[in-house]
PDB file of C-alpha atoms and ligand atoms in Angstrom:
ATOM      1  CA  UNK A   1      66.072  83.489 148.148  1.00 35.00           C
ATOM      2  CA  UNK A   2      65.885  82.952 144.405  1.00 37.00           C
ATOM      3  CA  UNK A   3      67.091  78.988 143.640  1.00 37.00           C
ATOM      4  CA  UNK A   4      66.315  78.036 147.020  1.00 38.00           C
ATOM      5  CA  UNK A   5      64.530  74.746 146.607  1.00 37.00           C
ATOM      6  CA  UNK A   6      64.721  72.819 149.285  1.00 39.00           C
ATOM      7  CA  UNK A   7      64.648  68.890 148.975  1.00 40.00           C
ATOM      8  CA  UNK A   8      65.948  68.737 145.580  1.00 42.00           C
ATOM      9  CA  UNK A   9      69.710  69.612 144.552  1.00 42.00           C
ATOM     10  CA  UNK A  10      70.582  70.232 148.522  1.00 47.00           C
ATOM     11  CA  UNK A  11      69.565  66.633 149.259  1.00 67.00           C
ATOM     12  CA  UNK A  12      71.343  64.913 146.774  1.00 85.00           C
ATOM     13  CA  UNK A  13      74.748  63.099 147.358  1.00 95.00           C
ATOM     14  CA  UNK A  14      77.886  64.149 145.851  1.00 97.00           C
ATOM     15  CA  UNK A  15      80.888  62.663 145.307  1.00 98.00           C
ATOM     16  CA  UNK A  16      83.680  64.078 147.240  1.00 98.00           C
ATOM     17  CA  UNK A  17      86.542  62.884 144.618  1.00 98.00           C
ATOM     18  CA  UNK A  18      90.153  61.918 146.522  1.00 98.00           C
ATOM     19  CA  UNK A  19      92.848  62.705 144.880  1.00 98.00           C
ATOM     20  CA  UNK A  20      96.727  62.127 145.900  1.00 98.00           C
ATOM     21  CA  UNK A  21      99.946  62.465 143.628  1.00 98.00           C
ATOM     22  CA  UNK A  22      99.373  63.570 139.751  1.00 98.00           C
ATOM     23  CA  UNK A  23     102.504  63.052 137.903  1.00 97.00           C
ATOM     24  CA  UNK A  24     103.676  61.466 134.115  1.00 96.00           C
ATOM     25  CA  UNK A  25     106.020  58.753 136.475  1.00 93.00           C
ATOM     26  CA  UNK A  26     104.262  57.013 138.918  1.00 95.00           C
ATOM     27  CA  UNK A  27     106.951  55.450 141.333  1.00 95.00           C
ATOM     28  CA  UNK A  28     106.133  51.623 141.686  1.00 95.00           C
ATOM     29  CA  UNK A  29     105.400  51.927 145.611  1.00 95.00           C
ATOM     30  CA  UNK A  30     102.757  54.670 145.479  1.00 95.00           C
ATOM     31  CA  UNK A  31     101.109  53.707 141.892  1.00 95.00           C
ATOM     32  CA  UNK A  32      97.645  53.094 143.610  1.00 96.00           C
ATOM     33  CA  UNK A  33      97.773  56.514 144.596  1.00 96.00           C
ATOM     34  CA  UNK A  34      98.833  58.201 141.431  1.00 97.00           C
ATOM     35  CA  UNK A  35      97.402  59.123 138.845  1.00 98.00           C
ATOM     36  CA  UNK A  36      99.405  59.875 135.721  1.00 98.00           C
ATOM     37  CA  UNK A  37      98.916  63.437 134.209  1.00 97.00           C
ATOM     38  CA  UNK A  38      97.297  61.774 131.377  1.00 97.00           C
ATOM     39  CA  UNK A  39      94.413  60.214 133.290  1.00 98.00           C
ATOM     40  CA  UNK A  40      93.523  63.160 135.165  1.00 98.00           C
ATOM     41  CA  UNK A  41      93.360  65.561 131.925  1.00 98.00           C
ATOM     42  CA  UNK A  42      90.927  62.491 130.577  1.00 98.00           C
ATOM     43  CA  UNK A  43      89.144  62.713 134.034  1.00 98.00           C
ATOM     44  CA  UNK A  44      88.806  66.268 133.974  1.00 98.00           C
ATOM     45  CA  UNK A  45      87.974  66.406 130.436  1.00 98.00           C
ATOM     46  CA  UNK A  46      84.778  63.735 131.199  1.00 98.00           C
ATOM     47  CA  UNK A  47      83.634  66.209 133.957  1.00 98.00           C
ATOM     48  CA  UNK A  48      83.488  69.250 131.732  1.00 98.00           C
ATOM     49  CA  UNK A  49      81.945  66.987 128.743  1.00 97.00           C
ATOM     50  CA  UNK A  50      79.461  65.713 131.379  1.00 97.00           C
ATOM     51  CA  UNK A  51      78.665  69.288 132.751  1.00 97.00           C
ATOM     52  CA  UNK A  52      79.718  68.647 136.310  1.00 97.00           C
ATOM     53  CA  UNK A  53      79.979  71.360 138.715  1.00 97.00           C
ATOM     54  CA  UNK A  54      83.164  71.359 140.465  1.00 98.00           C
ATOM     55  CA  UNK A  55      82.797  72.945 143.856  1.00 98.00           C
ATOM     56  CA  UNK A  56      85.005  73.733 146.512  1.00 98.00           C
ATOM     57  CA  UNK A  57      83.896  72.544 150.402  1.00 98.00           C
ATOM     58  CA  UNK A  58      82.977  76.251 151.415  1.00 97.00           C
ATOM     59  CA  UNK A  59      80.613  76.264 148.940  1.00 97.00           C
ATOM     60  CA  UNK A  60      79.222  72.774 149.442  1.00 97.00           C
ATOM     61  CA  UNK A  61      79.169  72.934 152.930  1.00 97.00           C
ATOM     62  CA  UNK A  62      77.530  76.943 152.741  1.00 97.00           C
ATOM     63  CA  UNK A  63      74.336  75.272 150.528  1.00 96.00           C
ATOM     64  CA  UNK A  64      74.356  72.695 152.808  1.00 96.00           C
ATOM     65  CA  UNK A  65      74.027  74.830 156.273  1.00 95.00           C
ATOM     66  CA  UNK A  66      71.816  77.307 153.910  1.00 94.00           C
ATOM     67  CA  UNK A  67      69.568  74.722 152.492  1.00 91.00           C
ATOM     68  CA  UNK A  68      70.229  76.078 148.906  1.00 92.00           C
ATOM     69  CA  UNK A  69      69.613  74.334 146.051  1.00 92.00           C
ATOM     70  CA  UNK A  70      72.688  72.411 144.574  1.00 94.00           C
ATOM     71  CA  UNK A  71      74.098  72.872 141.149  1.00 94.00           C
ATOM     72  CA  UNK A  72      73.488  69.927 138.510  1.00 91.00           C
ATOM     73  CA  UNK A  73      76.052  67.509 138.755  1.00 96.00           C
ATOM     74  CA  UNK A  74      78.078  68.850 141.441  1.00 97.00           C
ATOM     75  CA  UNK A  75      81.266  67.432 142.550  1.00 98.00           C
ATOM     76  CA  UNK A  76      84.265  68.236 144.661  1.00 98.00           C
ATOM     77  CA  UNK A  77      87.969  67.798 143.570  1.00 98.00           C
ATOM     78  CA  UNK A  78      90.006  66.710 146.687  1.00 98.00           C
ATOM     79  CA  UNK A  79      93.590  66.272 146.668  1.00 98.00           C
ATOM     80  CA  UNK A  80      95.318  64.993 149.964  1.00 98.00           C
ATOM     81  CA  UNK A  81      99.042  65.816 151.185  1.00 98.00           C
ATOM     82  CA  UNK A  82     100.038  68.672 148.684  1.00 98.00           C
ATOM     83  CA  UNK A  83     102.629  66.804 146.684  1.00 98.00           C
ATOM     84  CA  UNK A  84     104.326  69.738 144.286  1.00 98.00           C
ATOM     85  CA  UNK A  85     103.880  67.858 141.548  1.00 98.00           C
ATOM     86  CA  UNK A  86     100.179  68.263 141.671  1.00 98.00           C
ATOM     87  CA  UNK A  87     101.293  72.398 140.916  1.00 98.00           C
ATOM     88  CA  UNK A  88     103.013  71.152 137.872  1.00 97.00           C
ATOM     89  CA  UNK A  89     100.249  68.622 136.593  1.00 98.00           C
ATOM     90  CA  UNK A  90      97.151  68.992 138.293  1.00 98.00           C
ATOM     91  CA  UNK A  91      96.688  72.355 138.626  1.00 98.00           C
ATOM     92  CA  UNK A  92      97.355  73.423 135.383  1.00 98.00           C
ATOM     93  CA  UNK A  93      94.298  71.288 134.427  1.00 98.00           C
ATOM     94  CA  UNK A  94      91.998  72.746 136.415  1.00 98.00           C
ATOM     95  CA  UNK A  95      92.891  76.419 135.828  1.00 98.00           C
ATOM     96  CA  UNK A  96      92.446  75.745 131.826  1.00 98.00           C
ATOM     97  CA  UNK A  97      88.644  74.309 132.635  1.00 98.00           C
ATOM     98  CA  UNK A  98      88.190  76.834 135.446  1.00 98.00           C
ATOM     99  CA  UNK A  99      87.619  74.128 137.925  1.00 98.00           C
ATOM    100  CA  UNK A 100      87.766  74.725 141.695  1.00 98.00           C
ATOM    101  CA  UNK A 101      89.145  72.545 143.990  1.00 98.00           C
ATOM    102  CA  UNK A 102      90.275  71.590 147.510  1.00 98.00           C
ATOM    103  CA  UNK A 103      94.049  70.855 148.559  1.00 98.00           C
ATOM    104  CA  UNK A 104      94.688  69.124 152.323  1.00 98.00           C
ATOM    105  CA  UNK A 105      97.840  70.173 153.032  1.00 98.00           C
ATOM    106  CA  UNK A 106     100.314  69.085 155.803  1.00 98.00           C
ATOM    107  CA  UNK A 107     100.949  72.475 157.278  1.00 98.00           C
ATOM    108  CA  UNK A 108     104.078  71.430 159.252  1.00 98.00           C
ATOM    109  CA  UNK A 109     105.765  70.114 156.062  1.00 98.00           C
ATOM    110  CA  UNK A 110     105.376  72.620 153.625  1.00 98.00           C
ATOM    111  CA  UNK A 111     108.156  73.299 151.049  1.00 98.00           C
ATOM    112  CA  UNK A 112     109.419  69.673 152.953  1.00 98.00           C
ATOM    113  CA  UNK A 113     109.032  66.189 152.027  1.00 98.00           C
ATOM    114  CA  UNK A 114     106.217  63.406 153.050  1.00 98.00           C
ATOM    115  CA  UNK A 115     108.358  61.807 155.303  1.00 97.00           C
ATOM    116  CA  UNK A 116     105.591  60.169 156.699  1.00 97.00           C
ATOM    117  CA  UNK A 117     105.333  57.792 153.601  1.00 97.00           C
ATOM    118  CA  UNK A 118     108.713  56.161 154.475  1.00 96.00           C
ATOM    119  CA  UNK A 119     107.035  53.896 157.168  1.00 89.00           C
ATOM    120  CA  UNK A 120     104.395  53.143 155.158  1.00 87.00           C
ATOM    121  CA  UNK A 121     105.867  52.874 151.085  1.00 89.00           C
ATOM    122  CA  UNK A 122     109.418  53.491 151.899  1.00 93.00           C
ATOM    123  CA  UNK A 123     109.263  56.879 149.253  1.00 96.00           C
ATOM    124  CA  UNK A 124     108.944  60.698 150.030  1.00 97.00           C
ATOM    125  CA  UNK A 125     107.705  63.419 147.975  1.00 98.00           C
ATOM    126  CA  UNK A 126     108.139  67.257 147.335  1.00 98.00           C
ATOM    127  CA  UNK A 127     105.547  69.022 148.969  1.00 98.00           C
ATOM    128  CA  UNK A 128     104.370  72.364 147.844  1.00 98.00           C
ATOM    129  CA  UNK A 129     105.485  75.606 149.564  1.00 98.00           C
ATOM    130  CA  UNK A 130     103.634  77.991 151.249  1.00 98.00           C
ATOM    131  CA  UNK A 131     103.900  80.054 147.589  1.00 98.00           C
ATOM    132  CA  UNK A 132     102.670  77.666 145.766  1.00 98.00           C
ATOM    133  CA  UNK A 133      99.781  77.211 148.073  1.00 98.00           C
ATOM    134  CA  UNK A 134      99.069  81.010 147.771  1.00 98.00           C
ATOM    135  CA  UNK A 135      98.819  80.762 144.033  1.00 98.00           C
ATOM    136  CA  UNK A 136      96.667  77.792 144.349  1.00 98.00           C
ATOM    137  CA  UNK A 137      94.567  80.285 146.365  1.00 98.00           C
ATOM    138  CA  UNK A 138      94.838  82.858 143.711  1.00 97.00           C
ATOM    139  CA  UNK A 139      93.120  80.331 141.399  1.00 97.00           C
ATOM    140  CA  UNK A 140      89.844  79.777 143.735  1.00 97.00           C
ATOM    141  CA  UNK A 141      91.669  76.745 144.894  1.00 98.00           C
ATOM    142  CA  UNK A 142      90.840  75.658 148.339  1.00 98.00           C
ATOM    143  CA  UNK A 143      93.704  75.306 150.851  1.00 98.00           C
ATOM    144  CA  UNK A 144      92.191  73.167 153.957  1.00 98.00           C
ATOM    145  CA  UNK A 145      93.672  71.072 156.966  1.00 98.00           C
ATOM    146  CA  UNK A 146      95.668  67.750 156.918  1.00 98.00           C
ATOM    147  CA  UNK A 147      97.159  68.194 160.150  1.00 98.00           C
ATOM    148  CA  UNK A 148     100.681  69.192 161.289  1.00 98.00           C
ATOM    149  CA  UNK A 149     102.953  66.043 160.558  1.00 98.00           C
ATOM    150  CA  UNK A 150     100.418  63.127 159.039  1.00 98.00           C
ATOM    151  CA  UNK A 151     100.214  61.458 162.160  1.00 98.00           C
ATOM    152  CA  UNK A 152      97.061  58.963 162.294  1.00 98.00           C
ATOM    153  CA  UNK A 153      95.073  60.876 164.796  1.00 98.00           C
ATOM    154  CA  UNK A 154      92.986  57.772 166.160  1.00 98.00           C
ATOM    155  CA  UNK A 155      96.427  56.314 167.292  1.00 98.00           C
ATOM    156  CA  UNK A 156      97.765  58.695 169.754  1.00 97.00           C
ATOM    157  CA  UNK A 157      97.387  60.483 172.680  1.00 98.00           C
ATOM    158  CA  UNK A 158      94.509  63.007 172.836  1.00 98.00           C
ATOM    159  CA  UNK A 159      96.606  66.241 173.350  1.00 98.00           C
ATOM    160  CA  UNK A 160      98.949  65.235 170.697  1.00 98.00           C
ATOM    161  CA  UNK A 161      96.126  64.754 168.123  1.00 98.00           C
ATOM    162  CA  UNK A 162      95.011  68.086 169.684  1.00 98.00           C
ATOM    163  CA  UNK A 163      97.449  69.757 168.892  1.00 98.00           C
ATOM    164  CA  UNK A 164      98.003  68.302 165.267  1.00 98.00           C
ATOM    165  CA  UNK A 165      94.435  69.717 164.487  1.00 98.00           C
ATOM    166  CA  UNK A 166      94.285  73.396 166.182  1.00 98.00           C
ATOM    167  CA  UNK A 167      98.297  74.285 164.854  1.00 98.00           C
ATOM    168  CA  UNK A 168      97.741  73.361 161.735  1.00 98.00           C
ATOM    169  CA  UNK A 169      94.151  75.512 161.431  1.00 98.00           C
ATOM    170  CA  UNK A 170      96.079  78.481 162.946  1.00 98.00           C
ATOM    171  CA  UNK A 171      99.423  78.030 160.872  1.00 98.00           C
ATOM    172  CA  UNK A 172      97.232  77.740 157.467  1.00 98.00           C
ATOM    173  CA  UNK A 173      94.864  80.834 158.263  1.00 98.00           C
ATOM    174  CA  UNK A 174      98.192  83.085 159.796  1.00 98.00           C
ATOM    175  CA  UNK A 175      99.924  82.138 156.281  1.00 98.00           C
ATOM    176  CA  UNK A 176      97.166  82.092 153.694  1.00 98.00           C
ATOM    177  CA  UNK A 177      95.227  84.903 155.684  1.00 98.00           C
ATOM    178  CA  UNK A 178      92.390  82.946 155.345  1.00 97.00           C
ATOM    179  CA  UNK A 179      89.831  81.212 157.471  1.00 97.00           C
ATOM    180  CA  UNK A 180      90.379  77.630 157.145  1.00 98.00           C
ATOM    181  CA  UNK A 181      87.052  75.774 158.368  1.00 98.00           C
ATOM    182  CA  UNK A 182      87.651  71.898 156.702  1.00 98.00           C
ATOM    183  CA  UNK A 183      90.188  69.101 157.312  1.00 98.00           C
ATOM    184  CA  UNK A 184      90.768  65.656 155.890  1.00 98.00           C
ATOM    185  CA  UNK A 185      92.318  63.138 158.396  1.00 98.00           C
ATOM    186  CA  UNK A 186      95.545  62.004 157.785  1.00 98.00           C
ATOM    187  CA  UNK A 187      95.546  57.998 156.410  1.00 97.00           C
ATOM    188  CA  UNK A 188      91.438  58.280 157.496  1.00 98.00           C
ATOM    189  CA  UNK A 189      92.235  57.899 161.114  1.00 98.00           C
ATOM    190  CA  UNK A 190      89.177  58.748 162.793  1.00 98.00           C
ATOM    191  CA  UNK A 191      87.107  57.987 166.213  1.00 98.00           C
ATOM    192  CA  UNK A 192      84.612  59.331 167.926  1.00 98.00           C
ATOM    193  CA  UNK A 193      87.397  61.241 170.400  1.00 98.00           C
ATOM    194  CA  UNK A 194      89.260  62.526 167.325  1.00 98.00           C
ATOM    195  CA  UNK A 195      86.062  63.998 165.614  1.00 98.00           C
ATOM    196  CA  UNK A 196      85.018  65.450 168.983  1.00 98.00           C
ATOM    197  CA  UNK A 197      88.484  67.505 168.818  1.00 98.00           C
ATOM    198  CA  UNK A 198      88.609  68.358 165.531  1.00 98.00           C
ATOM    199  CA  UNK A 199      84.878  70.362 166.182  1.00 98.00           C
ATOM    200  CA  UNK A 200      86.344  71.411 169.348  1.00 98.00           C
ATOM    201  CA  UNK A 201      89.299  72.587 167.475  1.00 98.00           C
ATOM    202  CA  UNK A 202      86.914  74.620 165.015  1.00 98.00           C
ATOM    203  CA  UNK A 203      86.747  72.385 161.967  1.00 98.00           C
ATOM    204  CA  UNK A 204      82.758  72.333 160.591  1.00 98.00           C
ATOM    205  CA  UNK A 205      83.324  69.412 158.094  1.00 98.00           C
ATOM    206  CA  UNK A 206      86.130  66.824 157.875  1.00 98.00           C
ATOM    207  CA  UNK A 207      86.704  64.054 154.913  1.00 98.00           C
ATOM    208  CA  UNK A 208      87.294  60.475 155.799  1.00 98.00           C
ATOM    209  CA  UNK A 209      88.644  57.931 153.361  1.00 97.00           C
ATOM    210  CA  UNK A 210      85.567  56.016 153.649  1.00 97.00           C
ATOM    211  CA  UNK A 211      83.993  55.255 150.419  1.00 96.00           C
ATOM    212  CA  UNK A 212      81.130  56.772 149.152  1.00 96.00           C
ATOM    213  CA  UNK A 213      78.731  59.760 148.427  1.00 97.00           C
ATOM    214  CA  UNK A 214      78.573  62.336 150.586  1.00 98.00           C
ATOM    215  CA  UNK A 215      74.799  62.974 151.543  1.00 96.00           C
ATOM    216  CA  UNK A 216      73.527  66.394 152.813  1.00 95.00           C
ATOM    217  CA  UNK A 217      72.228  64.240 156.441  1.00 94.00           C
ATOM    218  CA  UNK A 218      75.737  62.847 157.026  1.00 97.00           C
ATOM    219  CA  UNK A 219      77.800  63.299 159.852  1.00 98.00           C
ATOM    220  CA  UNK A 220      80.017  67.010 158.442  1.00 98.00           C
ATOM    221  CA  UNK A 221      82.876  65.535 160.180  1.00 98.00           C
ATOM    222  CA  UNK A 222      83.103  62.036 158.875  1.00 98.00           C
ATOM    223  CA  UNK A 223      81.958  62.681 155.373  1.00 98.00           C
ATOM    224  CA  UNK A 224      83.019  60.132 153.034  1.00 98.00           C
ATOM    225  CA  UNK A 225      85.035  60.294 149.709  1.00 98.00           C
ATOM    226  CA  UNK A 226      85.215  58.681 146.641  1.00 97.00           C
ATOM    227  CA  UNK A 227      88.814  57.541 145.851  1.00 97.00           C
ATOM    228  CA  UNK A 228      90.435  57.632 142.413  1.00 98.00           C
ATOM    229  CA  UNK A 229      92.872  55.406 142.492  1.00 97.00           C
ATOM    230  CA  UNK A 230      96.029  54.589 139.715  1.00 97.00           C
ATOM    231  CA  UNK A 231      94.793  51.812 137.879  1.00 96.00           C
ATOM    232  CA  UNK A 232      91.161  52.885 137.436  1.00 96.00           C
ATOM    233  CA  UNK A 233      90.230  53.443 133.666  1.00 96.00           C
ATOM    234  CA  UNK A 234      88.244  56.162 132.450  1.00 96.00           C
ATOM    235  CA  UNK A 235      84.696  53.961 132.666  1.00 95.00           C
ATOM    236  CA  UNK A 236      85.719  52.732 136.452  1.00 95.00           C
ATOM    237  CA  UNK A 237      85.968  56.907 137.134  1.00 97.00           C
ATOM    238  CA  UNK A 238      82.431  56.910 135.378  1.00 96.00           C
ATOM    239  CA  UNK A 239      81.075  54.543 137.578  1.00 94.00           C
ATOM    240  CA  UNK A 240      82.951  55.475 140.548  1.00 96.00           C
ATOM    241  CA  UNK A 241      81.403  59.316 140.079  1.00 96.00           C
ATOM    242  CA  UNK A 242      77.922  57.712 140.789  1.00 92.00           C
ATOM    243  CA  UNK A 243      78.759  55.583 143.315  1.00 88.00           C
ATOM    244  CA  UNK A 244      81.892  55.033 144.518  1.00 86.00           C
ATOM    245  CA  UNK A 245      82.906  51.921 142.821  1.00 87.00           C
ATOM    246  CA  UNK A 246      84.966  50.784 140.013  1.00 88.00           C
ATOM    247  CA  UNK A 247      82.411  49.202 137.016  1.00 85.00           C
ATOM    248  CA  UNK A 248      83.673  45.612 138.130  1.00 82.00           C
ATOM    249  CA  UNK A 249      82.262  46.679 141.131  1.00 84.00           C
ATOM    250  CA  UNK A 250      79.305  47.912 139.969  1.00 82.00           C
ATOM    251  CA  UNK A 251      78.586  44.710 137.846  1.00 82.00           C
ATOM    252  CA  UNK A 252      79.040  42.489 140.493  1.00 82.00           C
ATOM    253  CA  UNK A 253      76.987  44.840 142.803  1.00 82.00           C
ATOM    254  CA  UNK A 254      73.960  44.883 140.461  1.00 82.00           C
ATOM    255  CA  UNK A 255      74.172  41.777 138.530  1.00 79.00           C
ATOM    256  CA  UNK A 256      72.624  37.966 140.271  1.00 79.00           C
ATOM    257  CA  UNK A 257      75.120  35.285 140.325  1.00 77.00           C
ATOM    258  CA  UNK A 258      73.651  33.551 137.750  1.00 82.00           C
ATOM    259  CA  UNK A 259      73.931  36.310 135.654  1.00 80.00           C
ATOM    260  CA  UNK A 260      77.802  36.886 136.093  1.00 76.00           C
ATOM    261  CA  UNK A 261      78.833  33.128 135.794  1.00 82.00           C
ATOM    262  CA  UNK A 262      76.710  32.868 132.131  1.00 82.00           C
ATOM    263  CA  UNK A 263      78.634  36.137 131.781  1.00 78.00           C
ATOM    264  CA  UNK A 264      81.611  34.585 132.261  1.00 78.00           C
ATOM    265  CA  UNK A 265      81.318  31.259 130.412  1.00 84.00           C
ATOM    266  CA  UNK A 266      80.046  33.387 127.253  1.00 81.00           C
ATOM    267  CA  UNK A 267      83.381  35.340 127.843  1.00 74.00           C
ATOM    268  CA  UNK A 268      85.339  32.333 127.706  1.00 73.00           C
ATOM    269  CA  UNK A 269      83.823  31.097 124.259  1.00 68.00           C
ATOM    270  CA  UNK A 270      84.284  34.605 122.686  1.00 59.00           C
ATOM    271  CA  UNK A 271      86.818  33.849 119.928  1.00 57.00           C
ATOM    272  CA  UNK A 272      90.070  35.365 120.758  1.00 50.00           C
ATOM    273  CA  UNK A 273      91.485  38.053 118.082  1.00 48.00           C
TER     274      UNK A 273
HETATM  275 ZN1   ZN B   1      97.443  62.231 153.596  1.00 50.96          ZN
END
């Protein structure tokens, strides 16, 4: 197969990006999950200037199983829940640089609120209907699982979590007339019995909220992500794209002690504007 070089683009990691809400507003409760429109058209804008690949997880996945060579720079745009106002501000984005990208949607909840988020921020959300998900489709957007309701999976009964994972498959591929192969576990909730029934259930890769680069020899059904979070700025999503972390991170990863506390102290005698 022509491009088929094995060992080189296949093998190396990518980062699985994890998106949640996009909207101009953030609400104060869920800021560390937003990101305002203007970031993401700045985030977007970097990938495009940087010549990333945006892919969706069919196709990562399919070069993965195939053993096919990688594009340069590929990456995959994740967003979790299906909040409409991703449609508004998101997606808009992505059409104009004709970037792919996945949406985990709740399918129990669609055209419905996250309800879910009132135990855990006290707010609810929009979520996008099952026409807006169709036009998301209609854009080489990627409609995968999230389960039914956004229960955490790892924290009930077997045949409930069961059931969360096989309805939702069958309710997004009846709907979007589809096949709908990839899920992303509700708040990350994940154990060894809850990845044994999403496979069971039919799933071939599933996104945790671990943090990290997803490598071609990991585990398809605990892959990690890398999260972009509210109050990252446009270097931390630099850094963060080749590694995970935020470049505070990063500097205190790489850098000896030493080296940070002179850092520091020559900081602190910088005159002050
Ligand atoms: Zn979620």
């Amino acid at each position: 197969m022509p491009g088929a070089i094995r060992g080189r683009g296949g093998s190396r990691p990518v980062p699985i990006l994890m998106y949640h809400q996009v909207t101009p507003k953030p609400t104060a409760a869920f800021a560390k999950y937003t990101v305002t429109a203007k970031a993401f058209a700045a985030q977007m804008r970097w990938l495009a200037v940087a010549r990333y690949t945006p892919l969706t997880m069919e196709a990562l996945v399919a070069a993965w199983q195939e053993q096919r060579a990688l594009p340069r720079r590929p990456v995959v745009i994740t967003f979790d829940d299906g909040f409409r106002d991703c449609m508004e501000f998101a997606v808009p984005v992505l059409v104009q640089h004709g970037f792919p990208a996945v949406f985990f949607l709740v399918a129990g909840l669609m055209g419905r609120t996250s309800r879910w988020m009132l135990h855990t921020s006290g707010v609810e959300f929009p979520l996008m209907d099952w026409a807006a998900a169709r036009t998301l489709q209609s854009h080489g957007i990627e409609c995968a699982a999230h389960s039914m309701t956004h229960p955490a999976l790892a924290d009930q009964p077997a045949a409930a979590s069961r059931a969360e994972l096989v309805e939702s498959r069958q309710l997004l591929e009846d709907r979007l007339g589809r096949e709908v192969r990839h899920l992303a576990y509700p708040f990350g909730s994940v154990s060894t019995e809850v990845r044994a029934l999403a496979a069971e259930a039919g799933y071939v890769a599933a996104c945790t909220t671990e943090n990290g680069l997803a490598a071609e020899g990991d585990d398809r059904l605990r892959l990690p992500r890398v999260p972009v979070y509210g109050q990252d700025s446009l270097l931390d999503f630099v850094c963060r794209l080749r590694g995970g972390h935020t470049a505070r991170e990063v500097l205190r990863r790489t850098l000896p002690p030493r080296a940070l506390s002179l850092y520091r102290t020559i900081r602190g005698r910088a005159p002050q504007p």
